[in-house]
Amino acid sequence: MKFVSYNIQYGIGQDGRFDPARIAESMRDADVIALQEVTRGYSRNDYADLVEIMSALFPDYFAAFGPACDVLVDHQIVDGRLRERRFQFGNMVLSRYPIRASRNLLLPRKRTFDKLNLQRGALETVIDAPGGALRVYSVHLDHVSPDERLAQIDFLKDRACHYVDEGGPLTGAIEFAISDLPVPADFLIMGDFNMEPESPEYIAMVGRNDAYYGRAPRAGYPTDAEAHLRSRPSDGYSWISEDQSRRMHLDYCFVSGGLVHRLKACRVDNSADGSDHFPVWVEIAET
């Protein structure tokens, strides 16, 4: 199974052009897609509905969207009815396999006074994959404060690692005439973490590196797929600044301990040009 995570920057590429179709083409082989910076009602891309656009570009995929930020832009009366235009900013998951359930997890945040700080979220989905149900999270952490990212990682790990105890979005579903949902222990957490390898936030996510044993997969600490497979180049990057002067590795796929033995490959596609970020691909065996 092929998974990909891509911060699509509102559909705007390194050349300043809004072109969702080229973004879709760069992900065409994926079975499951995690997107970040998906917007509705944003002036920079002429108020495009990227949820509808991306769904239309993958017409046979299941889709879920979680707007972490939702604010009123303007409104008017049309044919006697109030019409709102709202700015929505969030995460999306597209899947070749059924998305049985989803939750929009709002991550901790604190107000800033002179820097942009949007509400951030993690879209949690339960997917009926061929090898058995698993969870896929599309995540976008704060870009300004390491302290905020640490709090967000703590919250995210708590939700992901205690999912079975919590039971996800719904248990006892028979009362709603819905079949009971799977409660999978295994998960992939994919997205833009706005942190670099071996930063304090990264260590909080995966644990400290032992001088002899490295990072052995263990409960409570998701595993960085690319690092585990030793496929990250020393000069690897997943984001490039607008003026091309800075390159940083900010995007990751982390997997639960039960999926580590199924990892086959992980890479960043630095040939994609549909955003200021680059897609991160991970492949796992079906069973």
mmCIF file of C-alpha atoms in Angstrom:
data_model
loop_
_atom_site.group_PDB
_atom_site.id
_atom_site.type_symbol
_atom_site.label_atom_id
_atom_site.label_comp_id
_atom_site.label_asym_id
_atom_site.label_seq_id
_atom_site.Cartn_x
_atom_site.Cartn_y
_atom_site.Cartn_z
ATOM 1 C CA MET A 1 0.000 0.000 0.000
ATOM 2 C CA LYS A 2 1.243 3.449 -0.923
ATOM 3 C CA PHE A 3 0.616 6.453 1.316
ATOM 4 C CA VAL A 4 1.568 10.055 0.634
ATOM 5 C CA SER A 5 1.474 13.238 2.705
ATOM 6 C CA TYR A 6 1.553 16.651 1.041
ATOM 7 C CA ASN A 7 1.249 20.188 2.398
ATOM 8 C CA ILE A 8 -0.285 21.746 -0.713
ATOM 9 C CA GLN A 9 -0.005 25.446 0.339
ATOM 10 C CA TYR A 10 -3.542 26.362 -0.789
ATOM 11 C CA GLY A 11 -2.785 24.850 -4.217
ATOM 12 C CA ILE A 12 -0.080 27.421 -5.002
ATOM 13 C CA GLY A 13 3.262 26.188 -6.326
ATOM 14 C CA GLN A 14 6.829 27.419 -6.208
ATOM 15 C CA ASP A 15 6.143 29.452 -9.340
ATOM 16 C CA GLY A 16 3.224 31.261 -7.671
ATOM 17 C CA ARG A 17 0.674 29.476 -9.871
ATOM 18 C CA PHE A 18 -2.540 27.962 -8.504
ATOM 19 C CA ASP A 19 -2.746 24.531 -10.092
ATOM 20 C CA PRO A 20 -4.418 21.733 -8.080
ATOM 21 C CA ALA A 21 -4.319 19.420 -11.114
ATOM 22 C CA ARG A 22 -0.512 19.193 -11.077
ATOM 23 C CA ILE A 23 -0.658 18.454 -7.354
ATOM 24 C CA ALA A 24 -3.065 15.606 -8.041
ATOM 25 C CA GLU A 25 -0.864 14.224 -10.822
ATOM 26 C CA SER A 26 2.121 14.047 -8.473
ATOM 27 C CA MET A 27 0.089 11.825 -6.106
ATOM 28 C CA ARG A 28 -1.782 9.727 -8.670
ATOM 29 C CA ASP A 29 -0.296 6.347 -7.598
ATOM 30 C CA ALA A 30 -1.175 6.722 -3.915
ATOM 31 C CA ASP A 31 -3.761 4.535 -2.199
ATOM 32 C CA VAL A 32 -4.162 6.936 0.728
ATOM 33 C CA ILE A 33 -3.437 10.675 0.619
ATOM 34 C CA ALA A 34 -2.992 13.044 3.576
ATOM 35 C CA LEU A 35 -3.183 16.745 2.697
ATOM 36 C CA GLN A 36 -2.466 19.855 4.746
ATOM 37 C CA GLU A 37 -3.216 23.558 4.127
ATOM 38 C CA VAL A 38 -6.451 22.689 2.361
ATOM 39 C CA THR A 39 -8.598 25.831 2.162
ATOM 40 C CA ARG A 40 -12.006 27.183 1.347
ATOM 41 C CA GLY A 41 -12.773 30.891 1.044
ATOM 42 C CA TYR A 42 -9.154 32.105 0.906
ATOM 43 C CA SER A 43 -8.350 35.234 -1.085
ATOM 44 C CA ARG A 44 -4.886 34.019 -2.188
ATOM 45 C CA ASN A 45 -6.395 31.321 -4.405
ATOM 46 C CA ASP A 46 -9.490 33.314 -5.402
ATOM 47 C CA TYR A 47 -11.656 31.700 -2.715
ATOM 48 C CA ALA A 48 -11.356 28.239 -4.276
ATOM 49 C CA ASP A 49 -13.047 25.272 -2.601
ATOM 50 C CA LEU A 50 -10.078 22.929 -2.475
ATOM 51 C CA VAL A 51 -12.077 20.239 -0.697
ATOM 52 C CA GLU A 52 -14.409 19.960 -3.692
ATOM 53 C CA ILE A 53 -11.570 20.392 -6.202
ATOM 54 C CA MET A 54 -9.396 17.641 -4.721
ATOM 55 C CA SER A 55 -12.410 15.326 -4.334
ATOM 56 C CA ALA A 56 -13.265 15.870 -8.011
ATOM 57 C CA LEU A 57 -9.669 15.150 -9.047
ATOM 58 C CA PHE A 58 -9.926 11.791 -7.222
ATOM 59 C CA PRO A 59 -13.559 10.944 -8.028
ATOM 60 C CA ASP A 60 -13.402 7.296 -6.941
ATOM 61 C CA TYR A 61 -11.703 7.990 -3.586
ATOM 62 C CA PHE A 62 -13.385 8.335 -0.222
ATOM 63 C CA ALA A 63 -12.785 11.755 1.329
ATOM 64 C CA ALA A 64 -12.734 13.412 4.756
ATOM 65 C CA PHE A 65 -11.954 17.029 5.650
ATOM 66 C CA GLY A 66 -11.320 18.658 9.003
ATOM 67 C CA PRO A 67 -11.291 22.488 9.116
ATOM 68 C CA ALA A 68 -9.197 23.427 12.141
ATOM 69 C CA CYS A 69 -9.850 27.124 11.485
ATOM 70 C CA ASP A 70 -13.275 28.424 10.363
ATOM 71 C CA VAL A 71 -14.058 32.166 10.301
ATOM 72 C CA LEU A 72 -16.546 34.388 8.503
ATOM 73 C CA VAL A 73 -15.137 36.322 5.514
ATOM 74 C CA ASP A 74 -18.266 38.089 4.246
ATOM 75 C CA HIS A 75 -21.961 37.524 3.641
ATOM 76 C CA GLN A 76 -24.850 38.698 1.523
ATOM 77 C CA ILE A 77 -28.533 38.049 0.913
ATOM 78 C CA VAL A 78 -29.164 36.125 -2.322
ATOM 79 C CA ASP A 79 -32.742 35.389 -3.371
ATOM 80 C CA GLY A 80 -33.922 36.119 0.127
ATOM 81 C CA ARG A 81 -31.436 33.798 1.825
ATOM 82 C CA LEU A 82 -28.285 34.607 3.778
ATOM 83 C CA ARG A 83 -25.152 33.333 2.030
ATOM 84 C CA GLU A 84 -21.907 33.147 3.992
ATOM 85 C CA ARG A 85 -18.367 32.956 2.687
ATOM 86 C CA ARG A 86 -16.108 31.386 5.281
ATOM 87 C CA PHE A 87 -12.348 30.948 5.425
ATOM 88 C CA GLN A 88 -11.581 27.341 6.300
ATOM 89 C CA PHE A 89 -8.059 25.997 6.790
ATOM 90 C CA GLY A 90 -7.451 22.367 7.605
ATOM 91 C CA ASN A 91 -6.451 18.837 6.710
ATOM 92 C CA MET A 92 -7.867 16.253 4.324
ATOM 93 C CA VAL A 93 -7.614 12.512 3.706
ATOM 94 C CA LEU A 94 -8.423 10.812 0.408
ATOM 95 C CA SER A 95 -8.517 7.019 0.312
ATOM 96 C CA ARG A 96 -8.981 4.320 -2.285
ATOM 97 C CA TYR A 97 -10.429 2.244 0.574
ATOM 98 C CA PRO A 98 -13.502 3.116 2.673
ATOM 99 C CA ILE A 99 -13.047 5.714 5.402
ATOM 100 C CA ARG A 100 -15.182 4.174 8.142
ATOM 101 C CA ALA A 101 -14.934 7.083 10.553
ATOM 102 C CA SER A 102 -13.159 10.378 11.142
ATOM 103 C CA ARG A 103 -12.550 12.858 13.951
ATOM 104 C CA ASN A 104 -11.195 16.386 13.749
ATOM 105 C CA LEU A 105 -8.780 16.789 16.660
ATOM 106 C CA LEU A 106 -8.055 20.410 17.567
ATOM 107 C CA LEU A 107 -4.504 20.802 18.852
ATOM 108 C CA PRO A 108 -3.494 22.990 21.811
ATOM 109 C CA ARG A 109 -2.614 26.578 21.010
ATOM 110 C CA LYS A 110 -1.940 29.927 22.649
ATOM 111 C CA ARG A 111 -2.625 33.366 21.294
ATOM 112 C CA THR A 112 0.176 35.288 19.575
ATOM 113 C CA PHE A 113 0.291 39.079 19.417
ATOM 114 C CA ASP A 114 2.470 39.853 16.405
ATOM 115 C CA LYS A 115 2.730 36.600 14.402
ATOM 116 C CA LEU A 116 0.096 34.620 12.533
ATOM 117 C CA ASN A 117 -1.100 31.647 14.570
ATOM 118 C CA LEU A 118 -4.032 29.660 13.219
ATOM 119 C CA GLN A 119 -5.830 26.929 15.081
ATOM 120 C CA ARG A 120 -4.127 23.681 14.061
ATOM 121 C CA GLY A 121 -5.609 20.227 13.857
ATOM 122 C CA ALA A 122 -5.121 16.542 13.192
ATOM 123 C CA LEU A 123 -7.689 14.771 11.049
ATOM 124 C CA GLU A 124 -8.031 11.191 12.272
ATOM 125 C CA THR A 125 -9.494 8.592 9.915
ATOM 126 C CA VAL A 126 -10.205 4.870 10.238
ATOM 127 C CA ILE A 127 -9.611 3.122 6.913
ATOM 128 C CA ASP A 128 -10.652 -0.362 5.813
ATOM 129 C CA ALA A 129 -7.296 -1.245 4.285
ATOM 130 C CA PRO A 130 -6.668 -4.623 2.583
ATOM 131 C CA GLY A 131 -4.478 -5.896 5.428
ATOM 132 C CA GLY A 132 -7.003 -4.831 8.067
ATOM 133 C CA ALA A 133 -8.320 -1.559 9.397
ATOM 134 C CA LEU A 134 -5.807 1.081 10.421
ATOM 135 C CA ARG A 135 -5.800 4.749 11.339
ATOM 136 C CA VAL A 136 -4.351 7.540 9.231
ATOM 137 C CA TYR A 137 -3.806 11.025 10.669
ATOM 138 C CA SER A 138 -3.260 14.125 8.535
ATOM 139 C CA VAL A 139 -1.456 16.601 10.793
ATOM 140 C CA HIS A 140 -0.268 20.200 10.690
ATOM 141 C CA LEU A 141 1.591 21.632 13.684
ATOM 142 C CA ASP A 142 2.294 25.260 14.594
ATOM 143 C CA HIS A 143 5.010 26.980 12.555
ATOM 144 C CA VAL A 144 6.087 29.659 15.074
ATOM 145 C CA SER A 145 6.718 28.154 18.514
ATOM 146 C CA PRO A 146 8.622 24.994 19.532
ATOM 147 C CA ASP A 147 6.814 25.166 22.882
ATOM 148 C CA GLU A 148 3.462 25.029 21.137
ATOM 149 C CA ARG A 149 4.610 22.147 18.960
ATOM 150 C CA LEU A 150 5.706 20.233 22.074
ATOM 151 C CA ALA A 151 2.245 20.646 23.593
ATOM 152 C CA GLN A 152 0.631 19.601 20.318
ATOM 153 C CA ILE A 153 2.826 16.502 20.041
ATOM 154 C CA ASP A 154 1.986 15.498 23.603
ATOM 155 C CA PHE A 155 -1.731 15.811 22.847
ATOM 156 C CA LEU A 156 -1.425 14.006 19.525
ATOM 157 C CA LYS A 157 0.535 11.078 20.948
ATOM 158 C CA ASP A 158 -1.971 10.750 23.782
ATOM 159 C CA ARG A 159 -4.878 10.500 21.327
ATOM 160 C CA ALA A 160 -3.084 8.123 18.967
ATOM 161 C CA CYS A 161 -1.678 5.791 21.592
ATOM 162 C CA HIS A 162 -4.860 5.609 23.717
ATOM 163 C CA TYR A 163 -7.281 5.308 20.829
ATOM 164 C CA VAL A 164 -8.292 1.745 21.666
ATOM 165 C CA ASP A 165 -9.190 2.734 25.239
ATOM 166 C CA GLU A 166 -11.113 5.811 24.045
ATOM 167 C CA GLY A 167 -12.954 3.915 21.333
ATOM 168 C CA GLY A 168 -12.660 6.534 18.607
ATOM 169 C CA PRO A 169 -15.656 8.639 17.556
ATOM 170 C CA LEU A 170 -18.394 6.115 18.323
ATOM 171 C CA THR A 171 -18.983 2.891 20.248
ATOM 172 C CA GLY A 172 -22.235 1.007 20.751
ATOM 173 C CA ALA A 173 -23.149 1.985 17.203
ATOM 174 C CA ILE A 174 -26.009 -0.510 17.020
ATOM 175 C CA GLU A 175 -28.253 2.089 18.687
ATOM 176 C CA PHE A 176 -27.884 4.238 15.555
ATOM 177 C CA ALA A 177 -28.449 1.246 13.242
ATOM 178 C CA ILE A 178 -24.784 1.412 12.191
ATOM 179 C CA SER A 179 -22.443 -1.556 12.235
ATOM 180 C CA ASP A 180 -19.789 -1.386 14.940
ATOM 181 C CA LEU A 181 -16.619 0.341 13.877
ATOM 182 C CA PRO A 182 -13.202 -1.325 13.898
ATOM 183 C CA VAL A 183 -10.917 -0.113 16.678
ATOM 184 C CA PRO A 184 -7.464 -0.548 15.123
ATOM 185 C CA ALA A 185 -4.350 -0.247 17.250
ATOM 186 C CA ASP A 186 -2.044 0.545 14.324
ATOM 187 C CA PHE A 187 -1.695 3.969 12.753
ATOM 188 C CA LEU A 188 0.237 6.290 10.450
ATOM 189 C CA ILE A 189 0.675 9.936 11.470
ATOM 190 C CA MET A 190 1.543 11.978 8.393
ATOM 191 C CA GLY A 191 1.957 15.655 7.781
ATOM 192 C CA ASP A 192 3.770 18.940 8.203
ATOM 193 C CA PHE A 193 5.275 19.001 11.697
ATOM 194 C CA ASN A 194 7.298 22.203 11.241
ATOM 195 C CA MET A 195 10.208 20.615 13.106
ATOM 196 C CA GLU A 196 13.608 19.369 12.016
ATOM 197 C CA PRO A 197 15.157 15.966 12.775
ATOM 198 C CA GLU A 198 16.631 15.714 16.292
ATOM 199 C CA SER A 199 14.972 18.934 17.441
ATOM 200 C CA PRO A 200 13.376 18.818 20.921
ATOM 201 C CA GLU A 201 9.938 18.353 19.321
ATOM 202 C CA TYR A 202 11.193 15.492 17.159
ATOM 203 C CA ILE A 203 12.715 13.759 20.196
ATOM 204 C CA ALA A 204 9.428 14.202 22.074
ATOM 205 C CA MET A 205 7.723 12.389 19.209
ATOM 206 C CA VAL A 206 10.081 9.448 18.697
ATOM 207 C CA GLY A 207 12.093 9.286 21.939
ATOM 208 C CA ARG A 208 15.784 9.758 22.629
ATOM 209 C CA ASN A 209 18.384 8.043 20.492
ATOM 210 C CA ASP A 210 20.471 5.443 22.340
ATOM 211 C CA ALA A 211 24.183 5.527 21.519
ATOM 212 C CA TYR A 212 24.280 1.758 20.969
ATOM 213 C CA TYR A 213 20.768 0.567 20.115
ATOM 214 C CA GLY A 214 19.468 3.657 18.343
ATOM 215 C CA ARG A 215 15.696 4.025 18.517
ATOM 216 C CA ALA A 216 14.114 0.634 18.992
ATOM 217 C CA PRO A 217 10.378 0.727 18.159
ATOM 218 C CA ARG A 218 8.431 0.833 21.403
ATOM 219 C CA ALA A 219 4.944 1.562 22.702
ATOM 220 C CA GLY A 220 4.144 5.225 23.211
ATOM 221 C CA TYR A 221 6.656 6.496 20.641
ATOM 222 C CA PRO A 222 5.763 6.416 16.942
ATOM 223 C CA THR A 223 8.592 5.493 14.576
ATOM 224 C CA ASP A 224 9.873 7.847 11.873
ATOM 225 C CA ALA A 225 9.549 5.660 8.753
ATOM 226 C CA GLU A 226 12.258 7.396 6.734
ATOM 227 C CA ALA A 227 14.774 7.374 9.574
ATOM 228 C CA HIS A 228 14.027 3.739 10.443
ATOM 229 C CA LEU A 229 14.636 2.687 6.836
ATOM 230 C CA ARG A 230 17.777 4.872 6.688
ATOM 231 C CA SER A 231 16.463 6.401 3.466
ATOM 232 C CA ARG A 232 16.778 10.088 4.426
ATOM 233 C CA PRO A 233 19.796 11.738 2.781
ATOM 234 C CA SER A 234 22.001 13.817 5.062
ATOM 235 C CA ASP A 235 21.022 16.873 3.026
ATOM 236 C CA GLY A 236 17.385 15.818 2.603
ATOM 237 C CA TYR A 237 14.626 18.424 2.751
ATOM 238 C CA SER A 238 10.838 18.630 2.351
ATOM 239 C CA TRP A 239 10.353 22.419 2.222
ATOM 240 C CA ILE A 240 11.989 25.245 0.318
ATOM 241 C CA SER A 241 11.660 28.968 0.971
ATOM 242 C CA GLU A 242 10.069 31.302 -1.561
ATOM 243 C CA ASP A 243 13.427 32.772 -2.526
ATOM 244 C CA GLN A 244 14.973 29.243 -2.725
ATOM 245 C CA SER A 245 17.614 30.193 -0.139
ATOM 246 C CA ARG A 246 16.514 27.865 2.692
ATOM 247 C CA ARG A 247 15.723 24.173 2.687
ATOM 248 C CA MET A 248 14.448 22.266 5.716
ATOM 249 C CA HIS A 249 13.076 18.821 6.500
ATOM 250 C CA LEU A 250 9.650 19.490 8.067
ATOM 251 C CA ASP A 251 7.351 16.712 6.794
ATOM 252 C CA TYR A 252 7.196 13.132 8.082
ATOM 253 C CA CYS A 253 5.396 9.839 8.260
ATOM 254 C CA PHE A 254 5.398 8.208 11.689
ATOM 255 C CA VAL A 255 4.032 4.700 12.214
ATOM 256 C CA SER A 256 2.953 2.680 15.225
ATOM 257 C CA GLY A 257 5.140 -0.164 16.460
ATOM 258 C CA GLY A 258 2.861 -2.767 14.917
ATOM 259 C CA LEU A 259 3.493 -1.405 11.420
ATOM 260 C CA VAL A 260 7.278 -1.104 11.607
ATOM 261 C CA HIS A 261 7.880 -4.628 10.293
ATOM 262 C CA ARG A 262 5.625 -3.841 7.297
ATOM 263 C CA LEU A 263 7.613 -0.789 6.183
ATOM 264 C CA LYS A 264 9.033 -1.193 2.687
ATOM 265 C CA ALA A 265 10.054 2.291 1.543
ATOM 266 C CA CYS A 266 9.891 5.986 2.431
ATOM 267 C CA ARG A 267 11.076 8.992 0.428
ATOM 268 C CA VAL A 268 10.530 12.666 -0.274
ATOM 269 C CA ASP A 269 9.660 13.523 -3.885
ATOM 270 C CA ASN A 270 11.710 16.650 -4.523
ATOM 271 C CA SER A 271 10.620 16.753 -8.163
ATOM 272 C CA ALA A 272 7.084 17.917 -7.309
ATOM 273 C CA ASP A 273 6.556 21.650 -7.782
ATOM 274 C CA GLY A 274 2.927 22.210 -6.786
ATOM 275 C CA SER A 275 3.714 23.703 -3.357
ATOM 276 C CA ASP A 276 6.518 25.071 -1.201
ATOM 277 C CA HIS A 277 6.542 21.630 0.457
ATOM 278 C CA PHE A 278 7.276 18.277 -1.152
ATOM 279 C CA PRO A 279 5.253 15.062 -0.828
ATOM 280 C CA VAL A 280 6.464 12.347 1.541
ATOM 281 C CA TRP A 281 5.753 8.806 0.309
ATOM 282 C CA VAL A 282 5.666 5.662 2.420
ATOM 283 C CA GLU A 283 4.969 2.113 1.315
ATOM 284 C CA ILE A 284 3.909 -0.696 3.644
ATOM 285 C CA ALA A 285 3.214 -4.349 2.935
ATOM 286 C CA GLU A 286 -0.487 -5.253 3.005
ATOM 287 C CA THR A 287 0.096 -7.803 5.770
#
